[in-house]
CSV table of C-alpha atoms and ligand atoms in Angstrom, one decimal:
chain,number,residue,atom,x,y,z
A,1,UNK,CA,19.5,-10.0,10.1
A,2,UNK,CA,18.7,-6.0,9.2
A,3,UNK,CA,15.7,-5.7,6.2
A,4,UNK,CA,17.3,-4.3,3.5
A,5,UNK,CA,14.3,-1.7,1.2
A,6,UNK,CA,13.6,-3.4,-1.5
A,7,UNK,CA,14.7,-3.1,-5.0
A,8,UNK,CA,12.1,-1.9,-7.6
A,9,UNK,CA,11.2,-3.9,-10.7
A,10,UNK,CA,11.1,-0.3,-12.8
A,11,UNK,CA,11.9,2.5,-13.9
A,12,UNK,CA,11.0,5.7,-12.1
A,13,UNK,CA,9.9,7.5,-14.7
A,14,UNK,CA,8.1,4.0,-15.8
A,15,UNK,CA,5.4,4.3,-14.2
A,16,UNK,CA,4.8,8.2,-15.8
A,17,UNK,CA,2.2,10.2,-16.2
A,18,UNK,CA,0.0,8.3,-14.0
A,19,UNK,CA,2.8,8.7,-11.3
A,20,UNK,CA,5.9,11.2,-12.3
A,21,UNK,CA,9.4,10.0,-12.0
A,22,UNK,CA,10.4,12.5,-9.2
A,23,UNK,CA,8.0,11.9,-6.7
A,24,UNK,CA,8.8,7.2,-7.3
A,25,UNK,CA,12.5,9.0,-7.2
A,26,UNK,CA,12.0,10.1,-3.7
A,27,UNK,CA,9.2,8.1,-1.9
A,28,UNK,CA,11.5,4.9,-2.7
A,29,UNK,CA,15.5,6.6,-2.4
A,30,UNK,CA,14.1,8.8,0.4
A,31,UNK,CA,10.9,8.3,2.8
A,32,UNK,CA,10.7,3.9,2.0
A,33,UNK,CA,15.3,4.3,2.9
A,34,UNK,CA,13.4,6.6,5.8
A,35,UNK,CA,11.7,3.9,6.9
A,36,UNK,CA,13.8,1.0,6.9
A,37,UNK,CA,16.6,3.0,8.8
A,38,UNK,CA,14.2,3.6,11.3
A,39,UNK,CA,12.6,0.4,12.0
A,40,UNK,CA,16.3,-1.6,11.8
A,41,UNK,CA,17.2,1.2,14.2
A,42,UNK,CA,13.7,0.2,16.4
A,43,UNK,CA,14.5,-3.5,16.5
A,44,UNK,CA,18.5,-3.9,16.6
A,45,UNK,CA,19.1,-6.0,19.6
A,46,UNK,CA,15.9,-6.6,20.3
A,47,UNK,CA,13.5,-10.1,20.7
A,48,UNK,CA,11.3,-8.6,17.4
A,49,UNK,CA,15.3,-8.5,15.8
A,50,UNK,CA,15.2,-12.0,13.3
A,51,UNK,CA,11.7,-11.7,12.6
A,52,UNK,CA,9.1,-11.5,9.7
A,53,UNK,CA,8.3,-8.1,8.9
A,54,UNK,CA,4.4,-9.6,9.3
A,55,UNK,CA,4.9,-11.2,12.7
A,56,UNK,CA,6.3,-8.3,14.2
A,57,UNK,CA,2.9,-6.0,12.9
A,58,UNK,CA,0.9,-8.5,14.1
A,59,UNK,CA,2.3,-8.8,17.5
A,60,UNK,CA,2.5,-5.4,17.8
A,61,UNK,CA,2.3,-3.4,20.9
A,62,UNK,CA,0.3,0.1,19.3
A,63,UNK,CA,2.0,2.0,22.1
A,64,UNK,CA,5.7,1.7,20.2
A,65,UNK,CA,5.8,4.4,18.0
A,66,UNK,CA,8.5,4.3,16.6
A,67,UNK,CA,7.6,-0.2,15.7
A,68,UNK,CA,4.7,1.0,14.4
A,69,UNK,CA,5.4,4.4,12.1
A,70,UNK,CA,8.5,3.0,11.0
A,71,UNK,CA,7.5,-1.3,10.1
A,72,UNK,CA,4.2,0.0,8.4
A,73,UNK,CA,6.2,1.8,6.3
A,74,UNK,CA,8.1,-0.4,5.7
A,75,UNK,CA,5.1,-3.4,4.5
A,76,UNK,CA,3.7,-0.7,2.7
A,77,UNK,CA,5.6,0.8,1.0
A,78,UNK,CA,6.4,-3.1,-0.3
A,79,UNK,CA,4.0,-4.3,-1.3
A,80,UNK,CA,1.9,-0.3,-3.1
A,81,UNK,CA,5.5,-0.8,-5.1
A,82,UNK,CA,4.7,-4.3,-6.0
A,83,UNK,CA,1.2,-3.8,-6.8
A,84,UNK,CA,1.9,-1.4,-9.3
A,85,UNK,CA,3.9,-1.9,-13.6
A,86,UNK,CA,3.9,-0.2,-16.5
A,87,UNK,CA,2.1,-2.4,-17.7
A,88,UNK,CA,-1.4,-2.5,-15.4
A,89,UNK,CA,-4.2,-1.5,-15.5
A,90,UNK,CA,-7.8,-2.3,-17.0
A,91,UNK,CA,-9.4,-5.0,-14.4
A,92,UNK,CA,-8.0,-8.8,-12.4
A,93,UNK,CA,-10.0,-11.8,-13.7
A,94,UNK,CA,-11.1,-15.0,-11.9
A,95,UNK,CA,-11.5,-15.3,-8.6
A,96,UNK,CA,-10.7,-12.1,-7.6
A,97,UNK,CA,-13.4,-11.4,-10.0
A,98,UNK,CA,-15.4,-12.7,-8.8
A,99,UNK,CA,-14.4,-11.9,-5.0
A,100,UNK,CA,-14.8,-8.4,-5.9
A,101,UNK,CA,-18.4,-8.9,-7.4
A,102,UNK,CA,-20.3,-10.4,-4.4
A,103,UNK,CA,-18.8,-8.2,-2.0
A,104,UNK,CA,-19.1,-4.5,-4.6
A,105,UNK,CA,-21.1,-5.8,-6.9
A,106,UNK,CA,-18.9,-5.2,-9.5
A,107,UNK,CA,-15.9,-4.0,-10.5
A,108,UNK,CA,-16.4,-0.4,-10.9
A,109,UNK,CA,-18.7,-0.5,-7.6
A,110,UNK,CA,-15.5,-1.7,-6.3
A,111,UNK,CA,-13.1,0.5,-7.6
A,112,UNK,CA,-15.8,3.6,-6.2
A,113,UNK,CA,-15.2,2.4,-2.7
A,114,UNK,CA,-12.5,1.9,-3.3
A,115,UNK,CA,-11.8,5.7,-4.2
A,116,UNK,CA,-13.8,5.9,-1.9
A,117,UNK,CA,-12.8,5.3,1.1
A,118,UNK,CA,-8.3,6.8,0.1
A,119,UNK,CA,-10.5,10.5,-0.6
A,120,UNK,CA,-12.3,10.7,2.7
A,121,UNK,CA,-9.0,9.3,5.1
A,122,UNK,CA,-8.6,12.4,6.1
A,123,UNK,CA,-5.0,13.7,6.7
A,124,UNK,CA,-2.3,11.3,6.2
A,125,UNK,CA,-3.3,7.3,5.3
A,126,UNK,CA,-4.1,4.4,3.6
A,127,UNK,CA,-6.9,3.1,2.1
A,128,UNK,CA,-6.5,-1.1,1.3
A,129,UNK,CA,-8.3,-4.4,-0.4
A,130,UNK,CA,-8.1,-6.9,2.5
A,131,UNK,CA,-8.8,-11.0,2.1
A,132,UNK,CA,-10.4,-12.7,4.7
A,133,UNK,CA,-10.0,-16.8,5.3
A,134,UNK,CA,-12.4,-18.1,3.2
A,135,UNK,CA,-11.2,-15.6,0.2
A,136,UNK,CA,-14.6,-12.6,1.1
A,137,UNK,CA,-12.1,-8.8,-0.2
A,138,UNK,CA,-13.2,-6.2,1.7
A,139,UNK,CA,-12.5,-2.2,1.6
A,140,UNK,CA,-10.4,0.7,4.7
A,141,UNK,CA,-8.5,2.7,5.0
A,142,UNK,CA,-6.8,3.3,8.9
A,143,UNK,CA,-4.4,6.4,9.2
A,144,UNK,CA,-0.5,7.8,9.1
A,145,UNK,CA,1.8,3.9,8.5
A,146,UNK,CA,-1.0,2.6,11.0
A,147,UNK,CA,-2.4,-0.6,7.9
A,148,UNK,CA,-4.4,-4.7,8.4
A,149,UNK,CA,-1.8,-6.6,9.7
A,150,UNK,CA,-2.2,-4.6,12.6
A,151,UNK,CA,-4.3,-5.3,16.0
A,152,UNK,CA,-6.7,-3.1,16.6
A,153,UNK,CA,-6.7,-0.7,13.8
A,154,UNK,CA,-10.5,-1.0,11.8
A,155,UNK,CA,-9.8,-2.7,8.8
A,156,UNK,CA,-9.2,-6.3,9.1
A,157,UNK,CA,-7.8,-9.0,7.0
A,158,UNK,CA,-5.1,-9.5,5.1
A,159,UNK,CA,-3.3,-5.9,2.7
A,160,UNK,CA,-2.9,-7.4,-1.8
A,161,UNK,CA,-3.8,-4.2,-2.7
A,162,UNK,CA,-3.2,-0.1,-1.0
A,163,UNK,CA,-3.3,3.2,-1.6
A,164,UNK,CA,-0.4,5.6,0.0
A,165,UNK,CA,-2.4,9.1,0.3
A,166,UNK,CA,-0.1,10.5,2.2
A,167,UNK,CA,0.4,13.6,0.2
A,168,UNK,CA,4.5,12.8,-0.6
A,169,UNK,CA,2.6,10.0,-2.5
A,170,UNK,CA,0.7,12.2,-4.3
A,171,UNK,CA,1.2,16.7,-4.0
A,172,UNK,CA,4.5,17.2,-6.4
A,173,UNK,CA,2.5,16.2,-9.4
A,174,UNK,CA,-1.7,16.7,-8.4
A,175,UNK,CA,-1.2,19.5,-5.9
A,176,UNK,CA,-4.1,19.1,-3.9
A,177,UNK,CA,-6.1,17.1,-6.9
A,178,UNK,CA,-6.3,13.4,-4.7
A,179,UNK,CA,-8.9,12.5,-6.7
A,180,UNK,CA,-7.6,12.8,-9.0
A,181,UNK,CA,-4.4,10.9,-8.0
A,182,UNK,CA,-6.9,8.0,-7.4
A,183,UNK,CA,-8.3,8.1,-10.6
A,184,UNK,CA,-4.8,7.3,-12.0
A,185,UNK,CA,-3.1,4.9,-9.4
A,186,UNK,CA,-5.7,2.3,-11.2
A,187,UNK,CA,-3.8,2.9,-14.3
A,188,UNK,CA,-0.4,1.4,-12.6
A,189,UNK,CA,-2.5,-1.3,-10.7
A,190,UNK,CA,-0.6,-4.7,-11.5
A,191,UNK,CA,-4.3,-7.1,-11.2
A,192,UNK,CA,-2.0,-10.9,-11.7
A,193,UNK,CA,0.2,-9.7,-8.7
A,194,UNK,CA,-3.0,-8.4,-6.2
A,195,UNK,CA,-4.8,-11.5,-7.4
A,196,UNK,CA,-1.3,-13.4,-7.1
A,197,UNK,CA,-2.0,-12.0,-2.9
A,198,UNK,CA,-5.4,-12.8,-3.1
A,199,UNK,CA,-4.9,-16.5,-3.7
A,200,UNK,CA,-2.2,-17.5,-1.5
A,201,UNK,CA,-3.8,-15.7,1.4
A,202,UNK,CA,-7.7,-16.2,1.3
B,1,MN3,MN1,4.8,7.0,1.5
């Protein structure tokens, strides 16, 4: 039972001007598609075939580079498309808002912490907002296609928001200006979806 490249619920140009159509087209149609194909090739015929992606990542042998890189890439991008929306931006309300205030003091201070984690991730990787059992949230970052579901990546909890800071995610529009891309990302975050993930995984 192979993994499938998830369809976007919006058009490639729907996140403009914050994320441009050409970047979205290559990122989803080429990069994410490649991770998906390579993941399927890596698990084909093994006892991982048929397991959920979460289960595969949580019990991952981190020395298995093919599954670490492509399983991570498949999962991370699936989350990434899901937590963005052309109707995004603003800030969350309800329990997630309370959790952010508890952890960071305010929504603005959360944004600063998340942006800093994303900006200071050297090379390629991701920054995350994760929820831990019972509801507390934290910000962290991981290298390459690692994510907080994997063992011993220095980042715990269930990821409910992630930003891709690989250059392929922003270079066409922002070149070396990663901080500008990070600020623009906040304009497309779908806080309704992030709140839903918070409620489902706390
Ligand atoms: Mn990417």
